[in-house]
C-alpha cells in the first residue's frame, strides 16, 4: 500500500548515501558499504527505508532526544516512549493496578491512591485515559509532573516525574464522566478537566425529558499545589455550562493567558432514543450548522470565587451558569458543525478548531474575540450566554480535507492537523506574526498519508509557547495491514514523522498493543531529572519523604502486641542482595500483620520484589524504598515469600517463610 514500490534495491543509492554522508563531514565507518549493501539487499529495503532507519536508530547506551508520554487508553496507564527510537521505556500504573511497580498489590499508600479514585466507595480499577498533560512554567514544559484524565469516571491523576509514579487520583464529585482534560494553564495554576456527556450536576438522577433544565456540562479547574505535588480540592472550582456536550479544551497562553477554550458538539441538545423513533444521537447532534466554541475567562472566575459568588456542591465550589453568563466568565462563538479539537497557537493569538464534519479548520483571533466582547455586540443563547458573531471573531478558515480533528504547531509558522477520514496529516501555514517566510498564509501546504484513521497528533514540545518543530507523531486508531496479525484485536499504530525539513517524512511505525491511546505530549529528554535511586534509605515513595518506619541494617525486628482484642504482629524487615531479614515470620491465624520492608540498596537497578502468594501481595522495592503492607493473616499455612526480581546470582535464595499457625 505504501512506499514499497521501490522494491528492487539500487546499490547506487546506498553508495550515494554513503558519499553524501562523507560529504557531510561524518567519518565513513570502515566496512560499512559492503555489509550495508548485503543487509539492504537481503532485507529488501528501499532507499527511504534506509534513511528512516538511520534517522530513528539509537544505539544502545545512547539516549533518545525526546520522551513521549502517551495515554495508554483503556489500560488506564501511561506509556513512556523514547523519540526518535520509539522504544517503550516504561508503563506507568495510573488508574489500573500495576504489579511490577507494586502499585495496588498490598503496598500502603498506593492502595490509598487508587481508593481516592473509587466512585462513592465503589472500586474502579481501570480508566479510559485520554489526555496526558505535562506541568508547565511560563508555558514551557518543566518536567516536574504529569496529569491524565479518565474519561469513563471523571477522574484526574497526578504523576510525579521524580519517580514516574502516580501520587494522587481525584474523583470529580459532581460528574461521572469527562473528556476535555487534563490541560494545564501556563503555570500549572490549574489542571483543567472538561466535561463531555451532559448529566445532572452532582451525579444525580433526572429523566431525559428534563434535559434542558436539569442536565449540564461542568468545567473543573483543579488547583495544583506544586510544593505538595497534589491537587488541592479546596482551592479548586467548577463552572456550570449548558448541556451542549463540551468536547476538547485548551488553555490560552501569552496574549490569551487567563482564558480557556472548549468546543461543543451537541448544541441541538439531542437526547437520542432511536428505539422510540427519535433521531439517533449521531443524527440528532449534527443538525445545526454551527455549534459553540466556549470562551472562558478563568481569571474572572477566580474573582467571582473570591467574591463568594458560588455554591458549594458536594464539597466543591461551583459558579452557576447564570452567574458565569452574566458576569463575563462565559462567552460563545459559533463554530462549524460538531467540531473536535481546539488548539491554541504557541503565541496564544489564534484558536484553531478542527471541523470533524466540516473539511476546514476554523481559526479564531483572540484579539477579535476581545474586541467583540468589549463592543458588546452579541446575542444570547437560551441560557443567557452571550454569543459573539462568527464574522466578528473568525480570522480564517483553511480547507484541509476530510475529518480534521487535532492541530499541533512547529517553530516555523506551520500547523499540522490530523485528518481522520482522509487518514492523513495536513501541513498548513499560519498567518499573522507567524508568517515570516513569505509563504501565503492560511493555506494547505502538504498532506502525508498515515496508517490509518489518525486521531490525535503530538509534536515535540508541541503544546508549549515554543514548539521545536522536529517531529510529530500520528496516533492512529487502525493499523490494518501494517503489522503481523495477532488476532481480531489489532494493534494501533504510532507513526513518527520528521517535520524538520521542508517536507514531512514518515520514519517509523510503532505498534501499540494496549488499549486505544488518545493523546500524547513530547518533552525534551534533558528537561526530565528523575531519581536514579531514592534519595535516602527509607524513602516513602507515596509521601516522597523519609518513612518513620524505615529500618536500618541491624535494627530488624518483630513485635507482637494486643490491640483491640486481637494480636498485632509488626515486622521491620530489610532487603539487600540476597536476603530478607528476618527470613522467618511466624504468626497465628487471625493476627493482624503490619509489615515494613526497607531496601537498603544504593546501587542503580538493584530493585527487589516481594511476593506473598495467596495474599495478593507484590511489592517493588527500588533502592532506598520503604514499603508497608498491612493485612489479616486469615488463612493458615506455609507461605514462602520471595523476591520477584532476578537481583543477583543468589536471587532464587532470596526468600523466607511466612508461617501462619492454625
Ligand atoms: S479525543 S481522537 Cu479523547 Cu482527545 Cu480526539
Ligand atoms: Cu532480590 Cu531477587
PDB file of N, CA and C in Angstrom, residues 547-601:
ATOM      1  N   UNK A 547      10.441   7.666  55.532  1.00  0.00           N
ATOM      2  CA  UNK A 547       9.348   6.950  56.187  1.00  0.00           C
ATOM      3  C   UNK A 547       9.711   6.716  57.655  1.00  0.00           C
ATOM      4  N   UNK A 548       8.804   7.039  58.587  1.00  0.00           N
ATOM      5  CA  UNK A 548       9.123   6.812  60.003  1.00  0.00           C
ATOM      6  C   UNK A 548       9.374   5.332  60.318  1.00  0.00           C
ATOM      7  N   UNK A 549       8.915   4.444  59.471  1.00  0.00           N
ATOM      8  CA  UNK A 549       9.136   3.020  59.717  1.00  0.00           C
ATOM      9  C   UNK A 549      10.299   2.452  58.917  1.00  0.00           C
ATOM     10  N   UNK A 550      11.154   3.325  58.415  1.00  0.00           N
ATOM     11  CA  UNK A 550      12.362   2.855  57.732  1.00  0.00           C
ATOM     12  C   UNK A 550      13.218   2.068  58.727  1.00  0.00           C
ATOM     13  N   UNK A 551      13.872   1.038  58.225  1.00  0.00           N
ATOM     14  CA  UNK A 551      14.659   0.167  59.101  1.00  0.00           C
ATOM     15  C   UNK A 551      16.110   0.154  58.640  1.00  0.00           C
ATOM     16  N   UNK A 552      17.012   0.315  59.581  1.00  0.00           N
ATOM     17  CA  UNK A 552      18.435   0.201  59.242  1.00  0.00           C
ATOM     18  C   UNK A 552      18.880  -1.247  59.386  1.00  0.00           C
ATOM     19  N   UNK A 553      19.971  -1.588  58.704  1.00  0.00           N
ATOM     20  CA  UNK A 553      20.546  -2.926  58.880  1.00  0.00           C
ATOM     21  C   UNK A 553      20.912  -3.101  60.351  1.00  0.00           C
ATOM     22  N   UNK A 554      20.590  -4.230  60.894  1.00  0.00           N
ATOM     23  CA  UNK A 554      20.891  -4.488  62.304  1.00  0.00           C
ATOM     24  C   UNK A 554      19.756  -4.102  63.239  1.00  0.00           C
ATOM     25  N   UNK A 555      18.753  -3.338  62.737  1.00  0.00           N
ATOM     26  CA  UNK A 555      17.632  -2.934  63.590  1.00  0.00           C
ATOM     27  C   UNK A 555      16.349  -3.685  63.218  1.00  0.00           C
ATOM     28  N   UNK A 556      16.491  -4.771  62.436  1.00  0.00           N
ATOM     29  CA  UNK A 556      15.323  -5.533  62.035  1.00  0.00           C
ATOM     30  C   UNK A 556      14.684  -6.154  63.278  1.00  0.00           C
ATOM     31  N   UNK A 557      13.371  -6.245  63.310  1.00  0.00           N
ATOM     32  CA  UNK A 557      12.727  -6.805  64.498  1.00  0.00           C
ATOM     33  C   UNK A 557      11.273  -7.168  64.204  1.00  0.00           C
ATOM     34  N   UNK A 558      10.721  -7.980  65.111  1.00  0.00           N
ATOM     35  CA  UNK A 558       9.305  -8.334  65.054  1.00  0.00           C
ATOM     36  C   UNK A 558       8.726  -8.037  66.426  1.00  0.00           C
ATOM     37  N   UNK A 559       7.618  -7.328  66.467  1.00  0.00           N
ATOM     38  CA  UNK A 559       6.971  -7.040  67.750  1.00  0.00           C
ATOM     39  C   UNK A 559       5.552  -7.578  67.718  1.00  0.00           C
ATOM     40  N   UNK A 560       5.149  -8.132  68.860  1.00  0.00           N
ATOM     41  CA  UNK A 560       3.784  -8.657  68.967  1.00  0.00           C
ATOM     42  C   UNK A 560       3.084  -7.898  70.082  1.00  0.00           C
ATOM     43  N   UNK A 561       1.867  -7.453  69.844  1.00  0.00           N
ATOM     44  CA  UNK A 561       1.140  -6.733  70.888  1.00  0.00           C
ATOM     45  C   UNK A 561      -0.352  -7.018  70.754  1.00  0.00           C
ATOM     46  N   UNK A 562      -1.055  -6.712  71.825  1.00  0.00           N
ATOM     47  CA  UNK A 562      -2.523  -6.833  71.821  1.00  0.00           C
ATOM     48  C   UNK A 562      -3.088  -5.477  71.434  1.00  0.00           C
ATOM     49  N   UNK A 563      -4.098  -5.487  70.590  1.00  0.00           N
ATOM     50  CA  UNK A 563      -4.708  -4.217  70.216  1.00  0.00           C
ATOM     51  C   UNK A 563      -6.155  -4.494  69.872  1.00  0.00           C
ATOM     52  N   UNK A 564      -7.074  -3.896  70.616  1.00  0.00           N
ATOM     53  CA  UNK A 564      -8.497  -4.095  70.337  1.00  0.00           C
ATOM     54  C   UNK A 564      -8.887  -5.557  70.377  1.00  0.00           C
ATOM     55  N   UNK A 565      -8.313  -6.311  71.290  1.00  0.00           N
ATOM     56  CA  UNK A 565      -8.708  -7.693  71.461  1.00  0.00           C
ATOM     57  C   UNK A 565      -8.128  -8.659  70.447  1.00  0.00           C
ATOM     58  N   UNK A 566      -7.166  -8.184  69.629  1.00  0.00           N
ATOM     59  CA  UNK A 566      -6.523  -9.132  68.714  1.00  0.00           C
ATOM     60  C   UNK A 566      -5.022  -8.940  68.774  1.00  0.00           C
ATOM     61  N   UNK A 567      -4.330  -9.943  68.287  1.00  0.00           N
ATOM     62  CA  UNK A 567      -2.873  -9.851  68.253  1.00  0.00           C
ATOM     63  C   UNK A 567      -2.434  -9.097  67.002  1.00  0.00           C
ATOM     64  N   UNK A 568      -1.539  -8.150  67.211  1.00  0.00           N
ATOM     65  CA  UNK A 568      -0.957  -7.435  66.077  1.00  0.00           C
ATOM     66  C   UNK A 568       0.517  -7.800  66.009  1.00  0.00           C
ATOM     67  N   UNK A 569       0.949  -8.250  64.831  1.00  0.00           N
ATOM     68  CA  UNK A 569       2.363  -8.574  64.632  1.00  0.00           C
ATOM     69  C   UNK A 569       2.939  -7.527  63.687  1.00  0.00           C
ATOM     70  N   UNK A 570       3.933  -6.817  64.153  1.00  0.00           N
ATOM     71  CA  UNK A 570       4.535  -5.778  63.309  1.00  0.00           C
ATOM     72  C   UNK A 570       5.981  -6.151  63.024  1.00  0.00           C
ATOM     73  N   UNK A 571       6.345  -6.084  61.751  1.00  0.00           N
ATOM     74  CA  UNK A 571       7.652  -6.563  61.306  1.00  0.00           C
ATOM     75  C   UNK A 571       8.398  -5.397  60.661  1.00  0.00           C
ATOM     76  N   UNK A 572       9.633  -5.217  61.046  1.00  0.00           N
ATOM     77  CA  UNK A 572      10.519  -4.256  60.387  1.00  0.00           C
ATOM     78  C   UNK A 572      11.608  -5.072  59.711  1.00  0.00           C
ATOM     79  N   UNK A 573      11.579  -5.118  58.397  1.00  0.00           N
ATOM     80  CA  UNK A 573      12.446  -6.028  57.642  1.00  0.00           C
ATOM     81  C   UNK A 573      13.362  -5.219  56.734  1.00  0.00           C
ATOM     82  N   UNK A 574      14.529  -5.747  56.437  1.00  0.00           N
ATOM     83  CA  UNK A 574      15.367  -5.132  55.403  1.00  0.00           C
ATOM     84  C   UNK A 574      15.527  -6.113  54.244  1.00  0.00           C
ATOM     85  N   UNK A 575      15.818  -5.533  53.081  1.00  0.00           N
ATOM     86  CA  UNK A 575      16.080  -6.332  51.889  1.00  0.00           C
ATOM     87  C   UNK A 575      17.373  -5.827  51.268  1.00  0.00           C
ATOM     88  N   UNK A 576      18.260  -6.754  50.968  1.00  0.00           N
ATOM     89  CA  UNK A 576      19.515  -6.413  50.302  1.00  0.00           C
ATOM     90  C   UNK A 576      19.972  -7.682  49.602  1.00  0.00           C
ATOM     91  N   UNK A 577      20.749  -7.546  48.538  1.00  0.00           N
ATOM     92  CA  UNK A 577      21.196  -8.761  47.869  1.00  0.00           C
ATOM     93  C   UNK A 577      21.935  -9.668  48.848  1.00  0.00           C
ATOM     94  N   UNK A 578      21.594 -10.912  49.101  1.00  0.00           N
ATOM     95  CA  UNK A 578      20.475 -11.641  48.504  1.00  0.00           C
ATOM     96  C   UNK A 578      19.626 -12.224  49.627  1.00  0.00           C
ATOM     97  N   UNK A 579      19.221 -11.350  50.554  1.00  0.00           N
ATOM     98  CA  UNK A 579      18.374 -11.888  51.618  1.00  0.00           C
ATOM     99  C   UNK A 579      17.433 -10.829  52.176  1.00  0.00           C
ATOM    100  N   UNK A 580      16.324 -11.353  52.696  1.00  0.00           N
ATOM    101  CA  UNK A 580      15.466 -10.560  53.555  1.00  0.00           C
ATOM    102  C   UNK A 580      15.899 -10.863  54.983  1.00  0.00           C
ATOM    103  N   UNK A 581      15.697  -9.915  55.872  1.00  0.00           N
ATOM    104  CA  UNK A 581      15.970 -10.186  57.279  1.00  0.00           C
ATOM    105  C   UNK A 581      14.865  -9.525  58.100  1.00  0.00           C
ATOM    106  N   UNK A 582      14.116 -10.275  58.912  1.00  0.00           N
ATOM    107  CA  UNK A 582      14.190 -11.712  59.185  1.00  0.00           C
ATOM    108  C   UNK A 582      13.717 -12.568  57.996  1.00  0.00           C
ATOM    109  N   UNK A 583      14.091 -13.853  58.046  1.00  0.00           N
ATOM    110  CA  UNK A 583      13.694 -14.785  56.997  1.00  0.00           C
ATOM    111  C   UNK A 583      12.517 -15.658  57.424  1.00  0.00           C
ATOM    112  N   UNK A 584      12.271 -15.670  58.737  1.00  0.00           N
ATOM    113  CA  UNK A 584      11.120 -16.444  59.222  1.00  0.00           C
ATOM    114  C   UNK A 584      10.187 -15.497  59.947  1.00  0.00           C
ATOM    115  N   UNK A 585       8.956 -15.495  59.508  1.00  0.00           N
ATOM    116  CA  UNK A 585       7.958 -14.668  60.186  1.00  0.00           C
ATOM    117  C   UNK A 585       6.819 -15.594  60.599  1.00  0.00           C
ATOM    118  N   UNK A 586       6.634 -15.693  61.928  1.00  0.00           N
ATOM    119  CA  UNK A 586       5.616 -16.627  62.426  1.00  0.00           C
ATOM    120  C   UNK A 586       4.476 -15.849  63.052  1.00  0.00           C
ATOM    121  N   UNK A 587       3.264 -16.162  62.625  1.00  0.00           N
ATOM    122  CA  UNK A 587       2.074 -15.538  63.222  1.00  0.00           C
ATOM    123  C   UNK A 587       1.043 -16.636  63.459  1.00  0.00           C
ATOM    124  N   UNK A 588      -0.066 -16.229  64.078  1.00  0.00           N
ATOM    125  CA  UNK A 588      -1.179 -17.166  64.240  1.00  0.00           C
ATOM    126  C   UNK A 588      -2.326 -16.713  63.365  1.00  0.00           C
ATOM    127  N   UNK A 589      -3.094 -17.677  62.924  1.00  0.00           N
ATOM    128  CA  UNK A 589      -4.262 -17.343  62.111  1.00  0.00           C
ATOM    129  C   UNK A 589      -5.116 -16.316  62.856  1.00  0.00           C
ATOM    130  N   UNK A 590      -5.526 -15.271  62.160  1.00  0.00           N
ATOM    131  CA  UNK A 590      -6.347 -14.238  62.779  1.00  0.00           C
ATOM    132  C   UNK A 590      -5.545 -13.027  63.234  1.00  0.00           C
ATOM    133  N   UNK A 591      -4.219 -13.153  63.269  1.00  0.00           N
ATOM    134  CA  UNK A 591      -3.404 -11.994  63.653  1.00  0.00           C
ATOM    135  C   UNK A 591      -3.515 -10.894  62.600  1.00  0.00           C
ATOM    136  N   UNK A 592      -3.344  -9.676  63.073  1.00  0.00           N
ATOM    137  CA  UNK A 592      -3.253  -8.555  62.144  1.00  0.00           C
ATOM    138  C   UNK A 592      -1.766  -8.291  61.904  1.00  0.00           C
ATOM    139  N   UNK A 593      -1.372  -8.200  60.641  1.00  0.00           N
ATOM    140  CA  UNK A 593       0.052  -8.107  60.310  1.00  0.00           C
ATOM    141  C   UNK A 593       0.358  -6.736  59.701  1.00  0.00           C
ATOM    142  N   UNK A 594       1.358  -6.068  60.245  1.00  0.00           N
ATOM    143  CA  UNK A 594       1.863  -4.815  59.658  1.00  0.00           C
ATOM    144  C   UNK A 594       3.326  -5.066  59.356  1.00  0.00           C
ATOM    145  N   UNK A 595       3.691  -4.907  58.107  1.00  0.00           N
ATOM    146  CA  UNK A 595       4.999  -5.393  57.665  1.00  0.00           C
ATOM    147  C   UNK A 595       5.696  -4.279  56.879  1.00  0.00           C
ATOM    148  N   UNK A 596       6.800  -3.788  57.410  1.00  0.00           N
ATOM    149  CA  UNK A 596       7.570  -2.732  56.737  1.00  0.00           C
ATOM    150  C   UNK A 596       8.832  -3.363  56.152  1.00  0.00           C
ATOM    151  N   UNK A 597       9.099  -3.067  54.910  1.00  0.00           N
ATOM    152  CA  UNK A 597      10.325  -3.595  54.298  1.00  0.00           C
ATOM    153  C   UNK A 597      11.116  -2.424  53.728  1.00  0.00           C
ATOM    154  N   UNK A 598      12.362  -2.354  54.116  1.00  0.00           N
ATOM    155  CA  UNK A 598      13.241  -1.286  53.619  1.00  0.00           C
ATOM    156  C   UNK A 598      14.323  -1.910  52.759  1.00  0.00           C
ATOM    157  N   UNK A 599      14.447  -1.402  51.536  1.00  0.00           N
ATOM    158  CA  UNK A 599      15.580  -1.821  50.715  1.00  0.00           C
ATOM    159  C   UNK A 599      16.765  -0.958  51.118  1.00  0.00           C
ATOM    160  N   UNK A 600      17.829  -1.595  51.545  1.00  0.00           N
ATOM    161  CA  UNK A 600      18.994  -0.808  51.954  1.00  0.00           C
ATOM    162  C   UNK A 600      20.029  -0.756  50.831  1.00  0.00           C
ATOM    163  N   UNK A 601      19.572  -1.052  49.618  1.00  0.00           N
ATOM    164  CA  UNK A 601      20.450  -0.967  48.448  1.00  0.00           C
ATOM    165  C   UNK A 601      20.711   0.490  48.076  1.00  0.00           C
TER     166      UNK A 601
END
